[in-house]
Short mmCIF file of C-alpha atoms (C1' of nucleotides) in Angstrom, two decimals:
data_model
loop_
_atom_site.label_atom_id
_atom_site.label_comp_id
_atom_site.label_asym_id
_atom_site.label_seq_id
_atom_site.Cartn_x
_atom_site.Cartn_y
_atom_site.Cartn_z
CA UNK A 30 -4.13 4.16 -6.88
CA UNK A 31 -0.81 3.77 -8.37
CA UNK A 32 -1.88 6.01 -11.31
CA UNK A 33 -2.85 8.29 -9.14
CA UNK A 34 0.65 8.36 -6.92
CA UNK A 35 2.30 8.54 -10.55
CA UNK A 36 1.15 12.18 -10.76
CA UNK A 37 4.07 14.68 -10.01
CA UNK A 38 4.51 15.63 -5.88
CA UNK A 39 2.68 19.06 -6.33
CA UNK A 40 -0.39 17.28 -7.77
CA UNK A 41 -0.50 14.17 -5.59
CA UNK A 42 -0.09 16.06 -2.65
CA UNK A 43 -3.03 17.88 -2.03
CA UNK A 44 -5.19 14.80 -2.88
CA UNK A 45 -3.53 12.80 -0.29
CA UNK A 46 -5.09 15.08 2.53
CA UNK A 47 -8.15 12.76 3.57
CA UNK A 48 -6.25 9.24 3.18
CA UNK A 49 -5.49 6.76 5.98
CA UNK A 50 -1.96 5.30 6.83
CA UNK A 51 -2.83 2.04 8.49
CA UNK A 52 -0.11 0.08 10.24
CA UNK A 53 0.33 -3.33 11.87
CA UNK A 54 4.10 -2.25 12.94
CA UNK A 55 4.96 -4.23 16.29
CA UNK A 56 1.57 -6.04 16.14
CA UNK A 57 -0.31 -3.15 17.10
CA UNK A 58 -3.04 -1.78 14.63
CA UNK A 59 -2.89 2.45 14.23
CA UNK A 60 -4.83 3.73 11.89
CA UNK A 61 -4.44 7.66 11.18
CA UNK A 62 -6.06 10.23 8.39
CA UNK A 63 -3.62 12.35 7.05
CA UNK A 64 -3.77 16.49 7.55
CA UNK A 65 -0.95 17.53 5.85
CA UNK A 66 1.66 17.33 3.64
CA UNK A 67 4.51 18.77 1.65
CA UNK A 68 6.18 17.82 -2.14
CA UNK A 69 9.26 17.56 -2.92
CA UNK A 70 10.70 17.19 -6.28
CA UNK A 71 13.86 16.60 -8.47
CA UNK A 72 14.55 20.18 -9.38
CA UNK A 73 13.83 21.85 -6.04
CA UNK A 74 16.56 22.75 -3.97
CA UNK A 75 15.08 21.90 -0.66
CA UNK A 76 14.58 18.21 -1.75
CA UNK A 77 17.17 15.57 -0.67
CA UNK A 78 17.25 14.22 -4.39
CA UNK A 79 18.05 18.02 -5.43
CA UNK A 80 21.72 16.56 -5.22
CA UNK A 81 21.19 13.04 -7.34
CA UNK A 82 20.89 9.79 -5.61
CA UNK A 83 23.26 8.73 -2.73
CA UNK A 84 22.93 5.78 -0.18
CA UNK A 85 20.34 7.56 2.24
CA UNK A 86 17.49 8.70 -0.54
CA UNK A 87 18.06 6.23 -2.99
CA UNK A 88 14.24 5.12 -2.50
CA UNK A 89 13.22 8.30 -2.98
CA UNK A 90 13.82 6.83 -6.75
CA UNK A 91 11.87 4.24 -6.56
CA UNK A 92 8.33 3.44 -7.77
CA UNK A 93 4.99 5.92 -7.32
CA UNK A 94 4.30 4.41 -3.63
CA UNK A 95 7.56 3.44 -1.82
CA UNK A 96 8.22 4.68 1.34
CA UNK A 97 11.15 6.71 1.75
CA UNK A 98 12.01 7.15 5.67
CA UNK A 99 14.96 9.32 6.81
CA UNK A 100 16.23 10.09 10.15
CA UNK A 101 15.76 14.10 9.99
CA UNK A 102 18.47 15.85 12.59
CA UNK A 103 19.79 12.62 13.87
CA UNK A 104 16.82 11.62 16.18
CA UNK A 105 13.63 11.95 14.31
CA UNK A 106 12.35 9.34 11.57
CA UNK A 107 10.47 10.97 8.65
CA UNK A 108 7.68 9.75 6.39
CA UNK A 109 7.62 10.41 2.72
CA UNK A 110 5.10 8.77 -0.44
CA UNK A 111 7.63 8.48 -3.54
CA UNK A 112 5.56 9.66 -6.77
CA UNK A 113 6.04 10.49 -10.24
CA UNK A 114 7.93 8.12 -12.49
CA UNK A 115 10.19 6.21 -11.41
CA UNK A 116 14.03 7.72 -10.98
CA UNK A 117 12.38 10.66 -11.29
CA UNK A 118 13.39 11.59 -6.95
CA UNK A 119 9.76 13.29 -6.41
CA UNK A 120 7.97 12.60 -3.05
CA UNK A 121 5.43 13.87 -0.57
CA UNK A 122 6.31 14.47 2.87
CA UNK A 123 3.85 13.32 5.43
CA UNK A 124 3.77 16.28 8.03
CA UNK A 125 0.74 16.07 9.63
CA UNK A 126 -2.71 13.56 10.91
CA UNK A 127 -5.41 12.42 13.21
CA UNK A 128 -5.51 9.21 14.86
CA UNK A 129 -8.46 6.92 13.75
CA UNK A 130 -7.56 3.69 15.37
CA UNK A 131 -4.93 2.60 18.33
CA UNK A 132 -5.04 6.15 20.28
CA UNK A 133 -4.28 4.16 23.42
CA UNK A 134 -0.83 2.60 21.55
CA UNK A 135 -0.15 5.75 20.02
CA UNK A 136 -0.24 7.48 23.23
CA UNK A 137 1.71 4.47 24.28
CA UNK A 138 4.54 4.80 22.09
CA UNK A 139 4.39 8.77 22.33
CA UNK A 140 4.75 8.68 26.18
CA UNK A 141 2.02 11.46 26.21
CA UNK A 142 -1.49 11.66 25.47
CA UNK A 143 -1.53 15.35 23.48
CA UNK A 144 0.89 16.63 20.48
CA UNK A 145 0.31 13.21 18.88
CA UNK A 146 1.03 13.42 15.46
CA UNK A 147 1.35 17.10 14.35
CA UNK A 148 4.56 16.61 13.13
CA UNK A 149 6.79 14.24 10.93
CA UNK A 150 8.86 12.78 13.41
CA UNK A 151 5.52 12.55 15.62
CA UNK A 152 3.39 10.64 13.12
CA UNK A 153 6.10 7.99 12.98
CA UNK A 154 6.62 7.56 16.30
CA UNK A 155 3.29 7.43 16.92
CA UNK A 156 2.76 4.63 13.80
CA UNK A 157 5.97 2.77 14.73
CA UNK A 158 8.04 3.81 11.86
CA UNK A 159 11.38 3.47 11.68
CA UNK A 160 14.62 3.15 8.67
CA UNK A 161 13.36 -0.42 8.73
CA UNK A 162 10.15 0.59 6.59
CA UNK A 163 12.79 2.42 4.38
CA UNK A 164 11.87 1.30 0.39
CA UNK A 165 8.63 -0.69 1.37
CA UNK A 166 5.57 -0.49 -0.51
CA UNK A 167 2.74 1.35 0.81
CA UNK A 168 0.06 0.27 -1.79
CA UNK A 169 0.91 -3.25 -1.04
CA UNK A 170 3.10 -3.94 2.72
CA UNK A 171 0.67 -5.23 5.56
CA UNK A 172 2.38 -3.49 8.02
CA UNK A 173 2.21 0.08 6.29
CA UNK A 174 -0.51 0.83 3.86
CA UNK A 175 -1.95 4.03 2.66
CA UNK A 176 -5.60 3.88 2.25
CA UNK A 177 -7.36 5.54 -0.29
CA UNK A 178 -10.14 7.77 0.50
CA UNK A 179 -12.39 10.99 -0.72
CA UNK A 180 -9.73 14.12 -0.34
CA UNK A 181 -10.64 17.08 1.61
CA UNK A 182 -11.14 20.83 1.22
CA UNK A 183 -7.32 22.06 1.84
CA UNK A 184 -5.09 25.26 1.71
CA UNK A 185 -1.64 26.15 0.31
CA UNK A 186 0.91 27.13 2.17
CA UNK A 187 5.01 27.60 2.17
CA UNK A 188 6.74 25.01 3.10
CA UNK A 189 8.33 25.24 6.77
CA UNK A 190 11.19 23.51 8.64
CA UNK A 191 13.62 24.50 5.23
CA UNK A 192 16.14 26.93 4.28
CA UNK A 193 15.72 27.17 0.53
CA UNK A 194 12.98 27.22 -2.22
CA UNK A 195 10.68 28.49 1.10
CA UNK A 196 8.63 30.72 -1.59
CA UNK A 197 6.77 27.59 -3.11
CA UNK A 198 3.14 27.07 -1.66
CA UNK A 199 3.87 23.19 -1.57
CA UNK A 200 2.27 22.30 1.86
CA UNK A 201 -1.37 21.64 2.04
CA UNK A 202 -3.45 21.06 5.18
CA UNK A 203 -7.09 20.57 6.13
CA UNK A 204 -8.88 23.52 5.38
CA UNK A 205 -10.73 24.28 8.89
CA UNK A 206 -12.67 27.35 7.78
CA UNK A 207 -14.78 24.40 5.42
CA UNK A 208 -14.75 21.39 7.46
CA UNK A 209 -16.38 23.79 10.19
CA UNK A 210 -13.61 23.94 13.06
CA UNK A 211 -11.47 21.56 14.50
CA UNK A 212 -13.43 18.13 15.60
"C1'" DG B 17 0.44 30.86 22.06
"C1'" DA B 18 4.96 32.36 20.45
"C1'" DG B 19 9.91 32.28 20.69
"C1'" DC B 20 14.44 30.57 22.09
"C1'" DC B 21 17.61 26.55 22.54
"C1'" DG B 22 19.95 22.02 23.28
"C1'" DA B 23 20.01 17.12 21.82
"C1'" DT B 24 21.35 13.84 18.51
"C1'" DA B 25 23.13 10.87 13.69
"C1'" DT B 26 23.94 10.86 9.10
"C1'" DT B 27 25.54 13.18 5.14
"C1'" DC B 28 28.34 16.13 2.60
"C1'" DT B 29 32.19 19.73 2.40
"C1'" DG C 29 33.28 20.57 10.97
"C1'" DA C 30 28.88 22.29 9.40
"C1'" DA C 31 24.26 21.60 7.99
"C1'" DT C 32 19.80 19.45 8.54
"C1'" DA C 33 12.37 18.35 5.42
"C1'" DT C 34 12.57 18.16 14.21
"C1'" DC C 35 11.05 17.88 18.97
"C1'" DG C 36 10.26 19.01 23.71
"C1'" DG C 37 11.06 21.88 27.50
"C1'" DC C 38 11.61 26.15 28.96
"C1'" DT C 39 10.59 31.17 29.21
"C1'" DC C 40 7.59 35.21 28.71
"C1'" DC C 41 3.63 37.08 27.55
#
DNA sequence: GAGCCGATATTCT
DNA sequence: GAATATCGGCTCC
């Protein structure tokens, strides 16, 4: 798996669609399969290492499979997978999934039971992620582990929620039209 | 369903 | 002091 995740952002991401992010955060078990994502790398002006390292990324440095969490417009915590070699500041962005396992503390933690985790900041609410899971290991941590598993049929799409570098197809999500509708 | 807008913290200018 | 890889609540179709 970690040869895999070593891959640059643009060719991990797309094969992540399908995984499971399984977490024991708070002693609850969630289990969700991820829809979509986005990649980030070194040279792209939209990614926080686009600048070099400084004290909030610096994980986004570390080894294929870190996490890198970030608190995105001072309230939301965001999910990323590092990849590439390490130093190298590539990661994908984890925008997007379905809940497997734990719906009832998902919905829970969410304070709602619809709009789960069709968002960033959603999915780690929902999985109980916060700066403390900043620089863990996802191929490895108990609490948060990413789960290999067969990828999906998905679609390419410009990135959203950014203000530069919008014109690279670097989000990918479950391609509907071939998994026959929404389940 | 789509579009506007305020809330809120950390970073960088 | 401005910008930001967002969300939820509100409006108006």
């Amino acid at each position: 798996m970690i040869g895999l995740l070593s891959a640059s952002a643009p060719e991990v991401a797309p094969q992540l669609v399908g995984w499971q992010l399984r977490s024991t955060i708070g002693g609850a078990r969630v289990a969700v399969e991820i829809e979509e994502v986005e990649a980030y790398t070194a040279d792209d002006p939209a990614s926080h290492s686009a600048t070099g390292r400084s004290l909030r990324n610096a994980s986004m440095f570390g080894p294929a499979g870190t996490a890198y969490v970030y608190l995105s417009y001072g309230i939301h915590w965001c999910l990323n997978v590092v990849t590439g070699p390490t130093g190298d500041g590539q990661a994908v962005l984890l925008r997007g999934a379905r809940v497997v396992e734990g719906r009832r503390t998902v919905v829970e933690r969410r304070g709602r039971a619809d709009h789960l985790t069709d968002g960033p900041g959603k999915l780690c609410q929902a999985l109980g992620i916060t700066g403390h899971q900043d620089g863990i290991d996802l191929t490895a941590s108990s609490e948060l582990r990413l789960i290999r598993q067969p990828s999906r049929p998905v679609v390419a799409t410009p990135r959203i929620g950014i203000s530069k570098a919008t014109d690279r197809p670097w989000r990918w999500l479950v391609d509907r039209s071939v998994t026959s509708g929404p389940a």
